[in-house]
Steps between C-alpha positions, in 0.01 A plus 500: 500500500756389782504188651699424786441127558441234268283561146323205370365505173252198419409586135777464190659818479662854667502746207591770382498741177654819383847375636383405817753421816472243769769571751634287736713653777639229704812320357361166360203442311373122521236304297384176630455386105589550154584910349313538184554761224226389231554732263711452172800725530445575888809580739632458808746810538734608765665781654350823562601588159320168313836489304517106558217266394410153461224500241319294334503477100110470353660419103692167632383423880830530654648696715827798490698631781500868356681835638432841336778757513628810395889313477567509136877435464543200843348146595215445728519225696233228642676378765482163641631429871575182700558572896568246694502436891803305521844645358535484082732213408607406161206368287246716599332702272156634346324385189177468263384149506278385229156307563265359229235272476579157363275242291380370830367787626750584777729832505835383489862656506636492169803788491666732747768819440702581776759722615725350798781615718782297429701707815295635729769677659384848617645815247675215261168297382506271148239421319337269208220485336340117493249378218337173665290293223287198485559196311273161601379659818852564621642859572883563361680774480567602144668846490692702701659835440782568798646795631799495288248521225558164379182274345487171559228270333402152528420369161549570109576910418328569155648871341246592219719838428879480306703512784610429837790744624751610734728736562871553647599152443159314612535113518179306401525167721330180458504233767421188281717332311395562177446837284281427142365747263219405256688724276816726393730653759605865348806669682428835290780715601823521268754295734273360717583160673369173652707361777512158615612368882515601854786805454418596097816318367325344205286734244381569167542853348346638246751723272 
């Protein structure tokens, strides 16, 4: 059946079985209420090839972005876009923000990961990644990884593994004005030093 004007279905359903099609040829498709797909497991998919789905998972009631591909050997990516109507400045960027549903019953922000242009500049762009957190109510920054590939975190690092390293004459810096270890300081290598002051005059040397 065609219809060339409006269809208006009064009871609770249009379906379909054996792989049934309901095609829409104009360019938008608008519903004047909630989408529903009541089945555990169901999926939304698009492209005329279905390769990229959002489904929903029956086992734990969430949901995954999915794409099926023949790529074996390369990424796949999701990709998530800000546009914006004015011209990009410094600080803008696009992110995941995190909502969740308090004691009181209301759906509050508690988290946010970002990923900001810290130039905007056309061809020459820089850019972090932001972890927001938080802590009485109040939003802070507490990560950021820049461009340069430096981490920067705002609170106590805790290493569970033997080591933190470095190569081609890495410099671990601290800020405050003490360092204390809860326990031994090993300098393992045969000759190995500890230097004291500004330009390395004073040190101790293991022979």
């Amino acid at each position: 059946m065609t219809v060339t004007g409006n269809l208006i279905v009064t009871g609770n359903s249009i379906s379909g079985s054996g792989g049934g099609v309901i095609t829409f040829s104009s360019d938008d498709i608008s519903f004047a209420d909630n989408v529903y797909l009541n089945t555990n497991d169901a999926f939304m998919s698009l492209g005329s090839d279905n390769t990229a789905k959002i489904v929903h998972n029956g086992s734990s009631g969430g949901m995954i972005l999915e794409i099926d591909s023949a790529v074996t050997d390369a990424v796949k990516h999701f990709n998530f876009r800000h546009y914006t109507s004015g011209t990009a400045a410094n600080n803008i960027g696009v992110g995941f923000k995190f909502l969740q549903e308090d004691a009181g019953g209301s759906a509050g922000e508690i988290g946010e990961f970002n990923c900001v242009l810290t130039d905007a500049t056309d061809s020459s762009e820089n850019s972090d990644f932001v972890w927001n957190l938080f802590t009485d109510g109040t939003e802070n920054e507490r990560m950021r990884l820049t461009d340069a590939g430096n981490l920067s975190i705002a609170g106590d690092l805790t290493v569970t593994g033997n080591n933190i390293s470095g190569s081609g004459g890495s410099v671990i810096e601290f800020s405050g004005d003490d360092i204390r270890f809860t326990d031994n300081v090993s300098l393992p290598s045969d000759g190995s030093a500890m230097y004291f002051g500004e330009h390395t005059a004073g040190y101790m040397v293991h022979n």
